[in-house]
Amino acid sequence: MSESPAGEAVPAANLRHVRFAGVPAARAATRWPTAGPRLSGLPQRADRRDAFADHVLGLAGLDAELYRPGPLERRVGACLSALRARSIDRAAHLLATAPELRRVATDALLLGVTQFFRDADVFDRLAGHVLPALLTSGADPIRVWSAGCSNGAELYSVAMLAAGAGVLNRCEFVGTDCRSTAVADALGGVFDARTFESAPRDLAARYAEPVAGHRVRVAAALRDRCRWRVADLTRDVEPGPWHLILCRNLTMYLQQDCADAVFGRLERECVPGGYLVVGRAERLAGARLVARCIYRTVPR
């Protein structure tokens, strides 16, 4: 433990983690200095970027050994840009001396690309098949969890579908993400107007209102139905049962064993015959594919 120039304690990063069985040998751990403008004796290029990505995750309390290095390495450049740092050395120095920038670095590294009604065919299926099926199942309330919710656009999109069908009050919506800034954005419900470009015009007109600066706020009725909290999906699970779980493009960042464990937990928290929505490149082993990206759990 060291101190910043302001006297604030700054923990040294320890990147030696316990790993899951079957995960490739741990990446070389590197201790980054907690202060100082220059870092020496460290690997260069890709290995160096890998070590820096691990360091950022460690500062956020995330286990770097659970994440695939490739996708993270590709985000290091964006992370440096977000920190306005020209080098990894400078970025590490900023994170050591200005702890408030650690959230900025984590957000840039684990950027959740999202918008309202992203992948229109998936939402068409949710509106035309999944939601009606849940309504006729007698579930009350219908519980919907967005795991890795980013800024909340996806969960608000599902809430808009429910509102448009006149069943908003029969639904319970929960979103979780490991980034506190993303959860704060979701709670506020204010978005750049461009993120609504994929939304059906009638729903956008009814459930979003313009605010200053080309921004749009989700209607209060939707905000009141959604709950948000900070949670690391590799460690935490929202207690079920859930009728619909959305977890899209999150496990692409995780080691395979960890991804399998996450999906296993999601399936166990889903009701028999419930639905899970995943990303285009993601697959579930224990559920039945009913449409692109949409699975249904096997009734017990």
Short mmCIF file of C-alpha atoms in Angstrom, two decimals:
data_model
loop_
_atom_site.label_atom_id
_atom_site.label_comp_id
_atom_site.label_asym_id
_atom_site.label_seq_id
_atom_site.Cartn_x
_atom_site.Cartn_y
_atom_site.Cartn_z
CA MET A 1 0.00 0.00 0.00
CA SER A 2 1.41 3.41 -0.98
CA GLU A 3 0.14 6.97 -0.89
CA SER A 4 -0.72 9.41 -3.64
CA PRO A 5 0.71 12.95 -3.50
CA ALA A 6 -2.55 13.98 -1.80
CA GLY A 7 -1.95 11.42 0.94
CA GLU A 8 -4.66 9.03 -0.20
CA ALA A 9 -3.92 5.34 0.10
CA VAL A 10 -3.52 3.60 -3.24
CA PRO A 11 -3.41 -0.21 -3.16
CA ALA A 12 -0.75 -1.97 -5.20
CA ALA A 13 -2.29 -4.18 -7.85
CA ASN A 14 -1.83 -7.89 -7.37
CA LEU A 15 -2.55 -9.65 -10.61
CA ARG A 16 -1.96 -13.19 -9.39
CA HIS A 17 -5.38 -14.81 -9.49
CA VAL A 18 -6.85 -18.22 -8.84
CA ARG A 19 -7.94 -19.64 -12.18
CA PHE A 20 -10.64 -22.05 -13.22
CA ALA A 21 -9.74 -25.61 -14.07
CA GLY A 22 -9.04 -25.94 -17.76
CA VAL A 23 -8.15 -22.27 -18.28
CA PRO A 24 -4.74 -21.81 -19.95
CA ALA A 25 -1.81 -21.05 -17.69
CA ALA A 26 -2.06 -17.69 -15.97
CA ARG A 27 -0.74 -14.70 -17.82
CA ALA A 28 2.44 -13.31 -16.40
CA ALA A 29 1.62 -11.11 -13.42
CA THR A 30 3.08 -7.62 -13.46
CA ARG A 31 3.09 -5.18 -10.57
CA TRP A 32 2.65 -1.68 -11.85
CA PRO A 33 4.09 1.11 -9.71
CA THR A 34 1.53 3.20 -7.86
CA ALA A 35 3.33 6.41 -8.84
CA GLY A 36 6.02 7.64 -11.14
CA PRO A 37 6.02 8.83 -14.74
CA ARG A 38 7.98 5.92 -16.19
CA LEU A 39 7.61 2.15 -16.10
CA SER A 40 10.63 0.02 -16.93
CA GLY A 41 11.47 -3.66 -17.34
CA LEU A 42 8.00 -4.58 -18.60
CA PRO A 43 7.00 -6.62 -21.67
CA GLN A 44 6.56 -4.70 -24.88
CA ARG A 45 3.69 -4.44 -27.39
CA ALA A 46 0.91 -7.05 -26.99
CA ASP A 47 2.20 -8.51 -23.71
CA ARG A 48 2.53 -5.04 -22.28
CA ARG A 49 -1.01 -4.13 -23.37
CA ASP A 50 -2.24 -7.38 -21.84
CA ALA A 51 -0.59 -6.53 -18.52
CA PHE A 52 -2.10 -3.04 -18.55
CA ALA A 53 -5.60 -4.41 -19.28
CA ASP A 54 -5.19 -6.84 -16.37
CA HIS A 55 -4.11 -3.94 -14.17
CA VAL A 56 -7.22 -1.89 -15.01
CA LEU A 57 -9.47 -4.85 -14.23
CA GLY A 58 -7.66 -5.45 -10.96
CA LEU A 59 -8.17 -1.85 -9.88
CA ALA A 60 -11.89 -2.30 -10.54
CA GLY A 61 -11.99 -5.41 -8.35
CA LEU A 62 -12.45 -7.74 -11.33
CA ASP A 63 -10.55 -11.00 -11.72
CA ALA A 64 -8.42 -10.56 -14.83
CA GLU A 65 -7.79 -14.29 -15.17
CA LEU A 66 -11.45 -14.82 -16.03
CA TYR A 67 -11.20 -12.57 -19.10
CA ARG A 68 -9.86 -13.38 -22.56
CA PRO A 69 -6.78 -11.24 -23.30
CA GLY A 70 -7.46 -10.68 -27.01
CA PRO A 71 -10.64 -8.56 -26.79
CA LEU A 72 -9.19 -6.55 -23.93
CA GLU A 73 -5.91 -5.85 -25.71
CA ARG A 74 -7.88 -4.41 -28.61
CA ARG A 75 -9.57 -1.97 -26.23
CA VAL A 76 -6.35 -0.64 -24.66
CA GLY A 77 -6.02 2.09 -27.31
CA ALA A 78 -9.52 3.34 -26.53
CA CYS A 79 -8.66 3.22 -22.84
CA LEU A 80 -5.59 5.42 -23.37
CA SER A 81 -7.69 7.85 -25.40
CA ALA A 82 -10.31 8.05 -22.65
CA LEU A 83 -7.56 8.84 -20.15
CA ARG A 84 -5.94 11.32 -22.60
CA ALA A 85 -2.68 9.46 -22.17
CA ARG A 86 -0.17 9.03 -24.99
CA SER A 87 1.41 5.91 -23.52
CA ILE A 88 0.73 3.03 -21.18
CA ASP A 89 3.35 4.46 -18.82
CA ARG A 90 1.44 7.73 -18.59
CA ALA A 91 -1.90 5.96 -18.20
CA ALA A 92 -0.60 3.82 -15.33
CA HIS A 93 0.75 6.94 -13.65
CA LEU A 94 -2.63 8.67 -13.96
CA LEU A 95 -4.45 5.69 -12.47
CA ALA A 96 -2.04 5.66 -9.54
CA THR A 97 -2.23 9.37 -8.79
CA ALA A 98 -5.85 10.09 -9.75
CA PRO A 99 -8.02 7.18 -8.54
CA GLU A 100 -11.17 8.88 -9.85
CA LEU A 101 -9.95 8.01 -13.37
CA ARG A 102 -10.15 4.28 -12.71
CA ARG A 103 -13.84 4.21 -13.58
CA VAL A 104 -13.06 5.99 -16.84
CA ALA A 105 -10.47 3.34 -17.69
CA THR A 106 -12.76 0.43 -16.80
CA ASP A 107 -15.63 1.86 -18.84
CA ALA A 108 -13.38 2.27 -21.87
CA LEU A 109 -11.94 -1.23 -21.53
CA LEU A 110 -15.30 -2.95 -21.09
CA LEU A 111 -17.32 -0.68 -23.32
CA GLY A 112 -20.85 -1.98 -23.79
CA VAL A 113 -21.96 -1.05 -27.30
CA THR A 114 -25.72 -0.76 -27.08
CA GLN A 115 -28.70 1.14 -28.37
CA PHE A 116 -32.45 0.87 -28.20
CA PHE A 117 -33.88 -2.15 -30.04
CA ARG A 118 -30.46 -3.25 -31.24
CA ASP A 119 -30.89 -6.23 -33.63
CA ALA A 120 -34.43 -5.54 -34.79
CA ASP A 121 -35.20 -9.17 -35.61
CA VAL A 122 -34.47 -10.21 -32.02
CA PHE A 123 -36.88 -7.61 -30.68
CA ASP A 124 -39.47 -8.51 -33.30
CA ARG A 125 -39.34 -12.06 -31.95
CA LEU A 126 -39.55 -10.83 -28.36
CA ALA A 127 -42.61 -8.74 -29.22
CA GLY A 128 -44.33 -11.27 -31.47
CA HIS A 129 -43.63 -14.54 -29.66
CA VAL A 130 -41.79 -14.37 -26.33
CA LEU A 131 -43.83 -11.69 -24.56
CA PRO A 132 -47.21 -13.16 -25.66
CA ALA A 133 -46.05 -16.63 -24.55
CA LEU A 134 -45.10 -15.31 -21.12
CA LEU A 135 -48.41 -13.48 -20.81
CA THR A 136 -50.41 -16.63 -21.51
CA SER A 137 -48.26 -18.67 -19.11
CA GLY A 138 -49.94 -17.03 -16.15
CA ALA A 139 -46.69 -15.58 -14.78
CA ASP A 140 -47.42 -12.59 -12.53
CA PRO A 141 -45.21 -10.69 -12.33
CA ILE A 142 -43.18 -11.46 -15.43
CA ARG A 143 -39.60 -11.07 -14.23
CA VAL A 144 -36.97 -9.78 -16.67
CA TRP A 145 -33.25 -9.51 -15.89
CA SER A 146 -30.66 -7.79 -18.08
CA ALA A 147 -27.31 -9.27 -17.01
CA GLY A 148 -24.52 -6.95 -18.14
CA CYS A 149 -27.06 -4.19 -18.80
CA SER A 150 -24.56 -1.47 -19.81
CA ASN A 151 -26.44 1.87 -19.87
CA GLY A 152 -29.85 0.21 -19.70
CA ALA A 153 -31.00 0.77 -23.30
CA GLU A 154 -31.71 -2.93 -23.84
CA LEU A 155 -33.81 -3.39 -20.71
CA TYR A 156 -35.69 -0.16 -21.35
CA SER A 157 -36.41 -1.48 -24.86
CA VAL A 158 -38.09 -4.58 -23.39
CA ALA A 159 -39.99 -2.35 -20.97
CA MET A 160 -41.22 -0.31 -23.95
CA LEU A 161 -42.54 -3.49 -25.57
CA ALA A 162 -44.39 -4.34 -22.36
CA ALA A 163 -45.78 -0.82 -22.10
CA GLY A 164 -46.89 -0.88 -25.72
CA ALA A 165 -48.73 -4.15 -25.04
CA GLY A 166 -50.41 -2.61 -21.99
CA VAL A 167 -48.77 -4.99 -19.51
CA LEU A 168 -46.01 -2.83 -18.01
CA ASN A 169 -47.50 -3.17 -14.54
CA ARG A 170 -47.39 -6.97 -14.81
CA CYS A 171 -43.61 -6.92 -15.27
CA GLU A 172 -40.58 -6.54 -13.04
CA PHE A 173 -37.32 -5.35 -14.61
CA VAL A 174 -33.82 -5.59 -13.09
CA GLY A 175 -30.51 -4.61 -14.70
CA THR A 176 -27.01 -5.31 -13.39
CA ASP A 177 -23.54 -4.33 -14.59
CA CYS A 178 -20.06 -4.41 -13.09
CA ARG A 179 -19.49 -0.73 -13.98
CA SER A 180 -21.01 1.76 -11.56
CA THR A 181 -21.00 4.52 -14.17
CA ALA A 182 -23.08 2.38 -16.54
CA VAL A 183 -25.58 1.66 -13.77
CA ALA A 184 -25.77 5.38 -12.93
CA ASP A 185 -26.53 6.15 -16.58
CA ALA A 186 -29.25 3.50 -16.63
CA LEU A 187 -30.80 4.89 -13.47
CA GLY A 188 -30.88 8.39 -14.92
CA GLY A 189 -32.55 7.17 -18.11
CA VAL A 190 -31.12 9.97 -20.29
CA PHE A 191 -29.59 9.04 -23.64
CA ASP A 192 -28.21 10.57 -26.80
CA ALA A 193 -31.12 10.91 -29.23
CA ARG A 194 -29.21 8.87 -31.82
CA THR A 195 -29.51 5.74 -29.68
CA PHE A 196 -33.26 5.78 -30.41
CA GLU A 197 -32.83 5.59 -34.18
CA SER A 198 -33.59 1.84 -34.20
CA ALA A 199 -36.62 2.13 -31.94
CA PRO A 200 -40.13 1.82 -33.43
CA ARG A 201 -41.33 5.37 -33.96
CA ASP A 202 -44.61 4.92 -32.12
CA LEU A 203 -42.89 3.55 -29.01
CA ALA A 204 -40.15 6.20 -29.08
CA ALA A 205 -42.79 8.93 -29.37
CA ARG A 206 -44.81 7.56 -26.45
CA TYR A 207 -42.07 6.57 -24.05
CA ALA A 208 -39.21 9.02 -24.61
CA GLU A 209 -39.16 12.78 -24.20
CA PRO A 210 -36.62 15.27 -25.58
CA VAL A 211 -34.39 17.14 -23.16
CA ALA A 212 -31.66 19.72 -23.72
CA GLY A 213 -28.62 19.01 -25.86
CA HIS A 214 -30.05 16.47 -28.31
CA ARG A 215 -30.76 14.15 -25.44
CA VAL A 216 -33.80 12.02 -24.69
CA ARG A 217 -35.18 10.81 -21.37
CA VAL A 218 -37.06 7.56 -20.95
CA ALA A 219 -40.59 8.09 -19.64
CA ALA A 220 -41.04 8.08 -15.87
CA ALA A 221 -43.43 5.12 -16.06
CA LEU A 222 -40.60 2.95 -17.42
CA ARG A 223 -37.95 4.32 -15.08
CA ASP A 224 -40.18 3.55 -12.10
CA ARG A 225 -40.52 -0.11 -13.15
CA CYS A 226 -36.78 -0.75 -13.57
CA ARG A 227 -34.28 -1.42 -10.80
CA TRP A 228 -30.52 -1.29 -11.24
CA ARG A 229 -27.53 -2.41 -9.25
CA VAL A 230 -23.77 -2.89 -9.59
CA ALA A 231 -22.82 -6.58 -9.75
CA ASP A 232 -20.03 -8.69 -11.23
CA LEU A 233 -21.69 -11.50 -13.18
CA THR A 234 -18.64 -13.74 -12.77
CA ARG A 235 -19.33 -13.73 -9.02
CA ASP A 236 -22.93 -12.65 -8.44
CA VAL A 237 -26.28 -13.81 -9.74
CA GLU A 238 -29.65 -12.16 -9.28
CA PRO A 239 -31.87 -14.65 -7.46
CA GLY A 240 -34.58 -16.09 -9.67
CA PRO A 241 -36.82 -17.30 -10.88
CA TRP A 242 -36.63 -15.18 -14.04
CA HIS A 243 -38.93 -15.57 -17.03
CA LEU A 244 -36.64 -13.70 -19.44
CA ILE A 245 -32.89 -13.13 -19.08
CA LEU A 246 -30.89 -11.01 -21.52
CA CYS A 247 -27.11 -11.47 -21.53
CA ARG A 248 -25.77 -10.39 -24.90
CA ASN A 249 -22.13 -10.07 -25.95
CA LEU A 250 -20.75 -10.26 -22.43
CA THR A 251 -19.24 -13.74 -22.40
CA MET A 252 -17.18 -12.92 -25.51
CA TYR A 253 -14.80 -11.20 -23.09
CA LEU A 254 -14.57 -14.21 -20.76
CA GLN A 255 -12.45 -17.35 -20.72
CA GLN A 256 -14.49 -20.32 -21.94
CA ASP A 257 -14.75 -22.07 -18.57
CA CYS A 258 -15.94 -18.86 -16.96
CA ALA A 259 -18.42 -18.19 -19.79
CA ASP A 260 -19.82 -21.71 -19.41
CA ALA A 261 -20.17 -21.21 -15.66
CA VAL A 262 -21.99 -17.90 -16.16
CA PHE A 263 -24.43 -19.38 -18.66
CA GLY A 264 -24.98 -22.36 -16.37
CA ARG A 265 -25.98 -20.05 -13.52
CA LEU A 266 -28.29 -18.07 -15.78
CA GLU A 267 -30.06 -21.23 -16.93
CA ARG A 268 -30.53 -22.37 -13.34
CA GLU A 269 -32.07 -19.02 -12.37
CA CYS A 270 -34.48 -19.12 -15.33
CA VAL A 271 -37.90 -20.74 -14.88
CA PRO A 272 -38.47 -24.04 -16.72
CA GLY A 273 -39.56 -23.02 -20.19
CA GLY A 274 -38.23 -19.50 -19.68
CA TYR A 275 -36.23 -17.55 -22.25
CA LEU A 276 -32.60 -16.44 -22.51
CA VAL A 277 -31.30 -13.96 -25.10
CA VAL A 278 -27.59 -14.07 -25.97
CA GLY A 279 -25.28 -12.49 -28.55
CA ARG A 280 -24.90 -13.63 -32.15
CA ALA A 281 -21.63 -15.47 -31.49
CA GLU A 282 -22.73 -17.00 -28.18
CA ARG A 283 -24.23 -20.45 -27.68
CA LEU A 284 -26.07 -22.20 -24.85
CA ALA A 285 -25.56 -25.91 -24.36
CA GLY A 286 -28.43 -26.67 -21.98
CA ALA A 287 -31.31 -24.80 -23.65
CA ARG A 288 -33.23 -25.11 -26.92
CA LEU A 289 -32.70 -22.57 -29.70
CA VAL A 290 -36.08 -21.15 -30.78
CA ALA A 291 -34.88 -18.19 -32.88
CA ARG A 292 -31.62 -16.46 -33.64
CA CYS A 293 -30.07 -15.47 -30.29
CA ILE A 294 -33.12 -16.69 -28.32
CA TYR A 295 -33.12 -19.90 -26.29
CA ARG A 296 -35.73 -21.58 -24.16
CA THR A 297 -34.87 -23.59 -21.09
CA VAL A 298 -35.93 -27.22 -21.03
CA PRO A 299 -38.98 -27.78 -18.80
CA ARG A 300 -38.05 -29.95 -15.81
#
